[in-house]
PDB file of C-alpha atoms in Angstrom:
ATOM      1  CA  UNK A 212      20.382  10.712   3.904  1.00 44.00           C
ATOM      2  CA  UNK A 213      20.646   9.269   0.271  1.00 47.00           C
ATOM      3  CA  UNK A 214      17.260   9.683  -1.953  1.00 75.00           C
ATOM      4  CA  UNK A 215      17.274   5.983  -1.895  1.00 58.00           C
ATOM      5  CA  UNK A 216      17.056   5.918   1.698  1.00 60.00           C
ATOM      6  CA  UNK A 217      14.422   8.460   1.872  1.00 86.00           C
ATOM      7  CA  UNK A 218      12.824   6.644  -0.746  1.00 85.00           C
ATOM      8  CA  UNK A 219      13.227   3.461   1.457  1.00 89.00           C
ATOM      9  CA  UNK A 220      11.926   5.060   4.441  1.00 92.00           C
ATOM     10  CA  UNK A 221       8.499   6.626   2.510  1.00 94.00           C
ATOM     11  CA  UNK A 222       7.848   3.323   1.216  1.00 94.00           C
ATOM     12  CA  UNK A 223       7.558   1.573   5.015  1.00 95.00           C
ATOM     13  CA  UNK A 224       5.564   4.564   6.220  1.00 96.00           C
ATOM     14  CA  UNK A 225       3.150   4.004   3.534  1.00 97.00           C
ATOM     15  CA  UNK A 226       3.352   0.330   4.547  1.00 97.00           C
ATOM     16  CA  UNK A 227       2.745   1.015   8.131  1.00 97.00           C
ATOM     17  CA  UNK A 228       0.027   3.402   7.179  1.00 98.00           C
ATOM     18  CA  UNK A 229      -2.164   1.250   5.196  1.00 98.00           C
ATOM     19  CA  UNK A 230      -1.816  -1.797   6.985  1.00 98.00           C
ATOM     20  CA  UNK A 231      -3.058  -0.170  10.197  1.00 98.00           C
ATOM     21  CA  UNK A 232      -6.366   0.073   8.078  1.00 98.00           C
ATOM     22  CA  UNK A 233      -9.078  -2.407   9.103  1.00 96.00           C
ATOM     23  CA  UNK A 234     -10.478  -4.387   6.427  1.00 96.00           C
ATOM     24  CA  UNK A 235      -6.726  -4.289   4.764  1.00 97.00           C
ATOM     25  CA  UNK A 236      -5.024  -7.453   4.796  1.00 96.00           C
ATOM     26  CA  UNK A 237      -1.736  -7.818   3.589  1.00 96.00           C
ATOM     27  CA  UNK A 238       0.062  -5.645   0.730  1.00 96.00           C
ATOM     28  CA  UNK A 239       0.343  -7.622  -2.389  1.00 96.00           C
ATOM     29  CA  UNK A 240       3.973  -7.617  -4.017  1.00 91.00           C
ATOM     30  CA  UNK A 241       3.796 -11.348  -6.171  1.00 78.00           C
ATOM     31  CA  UNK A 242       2.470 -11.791  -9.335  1.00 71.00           C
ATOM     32  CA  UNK A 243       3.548 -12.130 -12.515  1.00 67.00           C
ATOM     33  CA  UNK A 244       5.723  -9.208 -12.252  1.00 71.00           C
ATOM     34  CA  UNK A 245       6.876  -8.233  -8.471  1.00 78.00           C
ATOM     35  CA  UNK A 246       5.866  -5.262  -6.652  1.00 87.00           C
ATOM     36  CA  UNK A 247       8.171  -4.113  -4.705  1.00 87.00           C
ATOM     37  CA  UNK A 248      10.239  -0.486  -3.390  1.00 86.00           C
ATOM     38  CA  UNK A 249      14.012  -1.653  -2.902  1.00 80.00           C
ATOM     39  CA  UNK A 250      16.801   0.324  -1.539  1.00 82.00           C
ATOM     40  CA  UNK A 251      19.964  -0.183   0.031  1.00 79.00           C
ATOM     41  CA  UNK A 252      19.369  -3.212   2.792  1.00 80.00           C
ATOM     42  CA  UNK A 253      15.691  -3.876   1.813  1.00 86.00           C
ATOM     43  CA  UNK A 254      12.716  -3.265   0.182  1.00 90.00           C
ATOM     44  CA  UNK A 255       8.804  -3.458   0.760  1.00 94.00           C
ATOM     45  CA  UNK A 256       6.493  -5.745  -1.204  1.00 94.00           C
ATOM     46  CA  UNK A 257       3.798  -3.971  -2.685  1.00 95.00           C
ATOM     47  CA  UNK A 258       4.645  -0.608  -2.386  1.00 96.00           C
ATOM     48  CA  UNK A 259       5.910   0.889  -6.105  1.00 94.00           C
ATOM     49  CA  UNK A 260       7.676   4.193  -5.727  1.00 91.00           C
ATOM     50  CA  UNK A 261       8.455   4.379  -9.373  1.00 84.00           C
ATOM     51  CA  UNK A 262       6.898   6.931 -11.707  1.00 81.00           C
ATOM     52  CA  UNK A 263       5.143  10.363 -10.584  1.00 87.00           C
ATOM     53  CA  UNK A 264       2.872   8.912  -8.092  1.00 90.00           C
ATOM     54  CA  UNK A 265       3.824   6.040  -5.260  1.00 94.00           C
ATOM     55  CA  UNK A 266       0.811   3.089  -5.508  1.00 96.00           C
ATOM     56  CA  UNK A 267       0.530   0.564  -2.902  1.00 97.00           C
ATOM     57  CA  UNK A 268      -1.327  -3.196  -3.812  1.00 97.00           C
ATOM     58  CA  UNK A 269      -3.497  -4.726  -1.216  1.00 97.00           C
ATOM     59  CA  UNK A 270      -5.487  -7.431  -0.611  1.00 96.00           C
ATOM     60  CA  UNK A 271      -9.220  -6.651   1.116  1.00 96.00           C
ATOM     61  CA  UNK A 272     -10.883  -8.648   3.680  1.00 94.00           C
ATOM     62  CA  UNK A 273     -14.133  -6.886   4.241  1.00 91.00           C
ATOM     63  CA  UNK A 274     -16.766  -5.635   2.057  1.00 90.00           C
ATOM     64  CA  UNK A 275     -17.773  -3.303   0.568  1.00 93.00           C
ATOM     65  CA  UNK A 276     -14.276  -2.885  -0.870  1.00 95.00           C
ATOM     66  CA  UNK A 277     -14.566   0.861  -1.826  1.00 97.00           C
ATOM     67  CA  UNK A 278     -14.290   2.273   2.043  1.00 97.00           C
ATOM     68  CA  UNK A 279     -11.728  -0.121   2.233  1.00 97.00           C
ATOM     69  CA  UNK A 280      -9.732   1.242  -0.250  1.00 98.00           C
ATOM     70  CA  UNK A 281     -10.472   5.139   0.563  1.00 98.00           C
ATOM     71  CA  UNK A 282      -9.144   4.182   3.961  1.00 98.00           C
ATOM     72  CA  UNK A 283      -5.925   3.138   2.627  1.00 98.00           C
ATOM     73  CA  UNK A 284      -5.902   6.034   0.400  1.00 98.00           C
ATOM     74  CA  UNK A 285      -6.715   8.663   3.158  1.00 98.00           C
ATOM     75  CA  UNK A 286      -3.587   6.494   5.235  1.00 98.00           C
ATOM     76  CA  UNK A 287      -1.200   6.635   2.477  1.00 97.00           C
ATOM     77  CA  UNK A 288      -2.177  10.628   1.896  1.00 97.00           C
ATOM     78  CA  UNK A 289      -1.317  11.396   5.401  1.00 97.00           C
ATOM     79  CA  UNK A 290       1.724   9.839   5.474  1.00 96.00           C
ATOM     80  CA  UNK A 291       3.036  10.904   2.456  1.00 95.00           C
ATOM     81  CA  UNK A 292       1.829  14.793   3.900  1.00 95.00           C
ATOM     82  CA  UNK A 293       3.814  13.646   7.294  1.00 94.00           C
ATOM     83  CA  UNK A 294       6.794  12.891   5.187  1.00 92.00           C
ATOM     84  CA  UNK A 295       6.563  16.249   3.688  1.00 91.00           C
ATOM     85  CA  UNK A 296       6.014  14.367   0.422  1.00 92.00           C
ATOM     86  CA  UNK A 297       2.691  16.085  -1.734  1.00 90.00           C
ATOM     87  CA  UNK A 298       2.898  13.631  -4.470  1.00 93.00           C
ATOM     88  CA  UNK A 299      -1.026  11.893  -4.968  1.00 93.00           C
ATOM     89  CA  UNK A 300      -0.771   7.985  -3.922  1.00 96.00           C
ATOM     90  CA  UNK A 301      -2.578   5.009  -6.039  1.00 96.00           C
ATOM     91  CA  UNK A 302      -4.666   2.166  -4.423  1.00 97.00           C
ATOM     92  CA  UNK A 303      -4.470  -1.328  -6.242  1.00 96.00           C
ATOM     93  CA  UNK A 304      -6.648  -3.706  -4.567  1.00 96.00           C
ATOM     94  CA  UNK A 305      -4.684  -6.416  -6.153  1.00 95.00           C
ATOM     95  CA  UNK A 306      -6.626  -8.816  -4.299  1.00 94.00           C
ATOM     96  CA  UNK A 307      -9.378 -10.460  -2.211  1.00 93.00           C
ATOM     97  CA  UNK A 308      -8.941 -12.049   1.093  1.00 92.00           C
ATOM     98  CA  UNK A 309     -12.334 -14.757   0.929  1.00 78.00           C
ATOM     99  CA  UNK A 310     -11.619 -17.017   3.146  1.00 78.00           C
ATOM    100  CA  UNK A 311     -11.666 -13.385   5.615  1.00 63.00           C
ATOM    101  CA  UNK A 312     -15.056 -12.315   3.916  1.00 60.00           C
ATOM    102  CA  UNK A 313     -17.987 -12.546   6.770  1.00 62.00           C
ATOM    103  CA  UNK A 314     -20.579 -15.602   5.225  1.00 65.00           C
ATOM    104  CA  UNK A 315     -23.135 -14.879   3.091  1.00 58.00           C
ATOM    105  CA  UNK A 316     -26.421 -15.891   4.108  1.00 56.00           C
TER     106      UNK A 316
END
């Protein structure tokens, strides 16, 4: 299997991994600039394999957003250990879900 692939393959596990998380909405990959892992035959918005360490941008719908984000960390950890991969992950929340957020009263 090429890097790429591999590459490719990490990025949808982390993907998977911290959109299973409750309170995680979506992974953000628009903006000014897009976020996204390619390789050959696709790629995954908001996951950026680039650099030393992978991050992954998502947007929140529950608060507070700090367990939130831990969760996704502890996600993307375990499936970076699964993939044999010991590199340290980055959460961006890039984002708020409000029309998700419970009311305020």
């Amino acid at each position: 299997m090429t890097t790429l692939m591999q590459r490719g393959r990490l990025a949808q596990a982390l993907r998977d991994a911290v959109t299973a998380v409750p309170g995680v909405s979506r992974l953000v990959g628009s903006g000014v600039v897009e976020v996204a892992a390619q390789f050959p035959g696709g790629k995954v918005p908001g996951v950026d394999m680039g650099g030393d360490a992978p991050a992954v941008y998502i947007a929140v719908s529950r608060l507070p957003v700090a367990p939130v984000a831990e969760a996704a960390l502890s996600a993307a950890e375990q499936a970076m250990s699964a993939a044999g991969d010991d590199r340290r992950v980055r959460i961006v929340v890039a984002d708020l879900d409000v029309d998700s957020l419970p009311e305020q009263e």
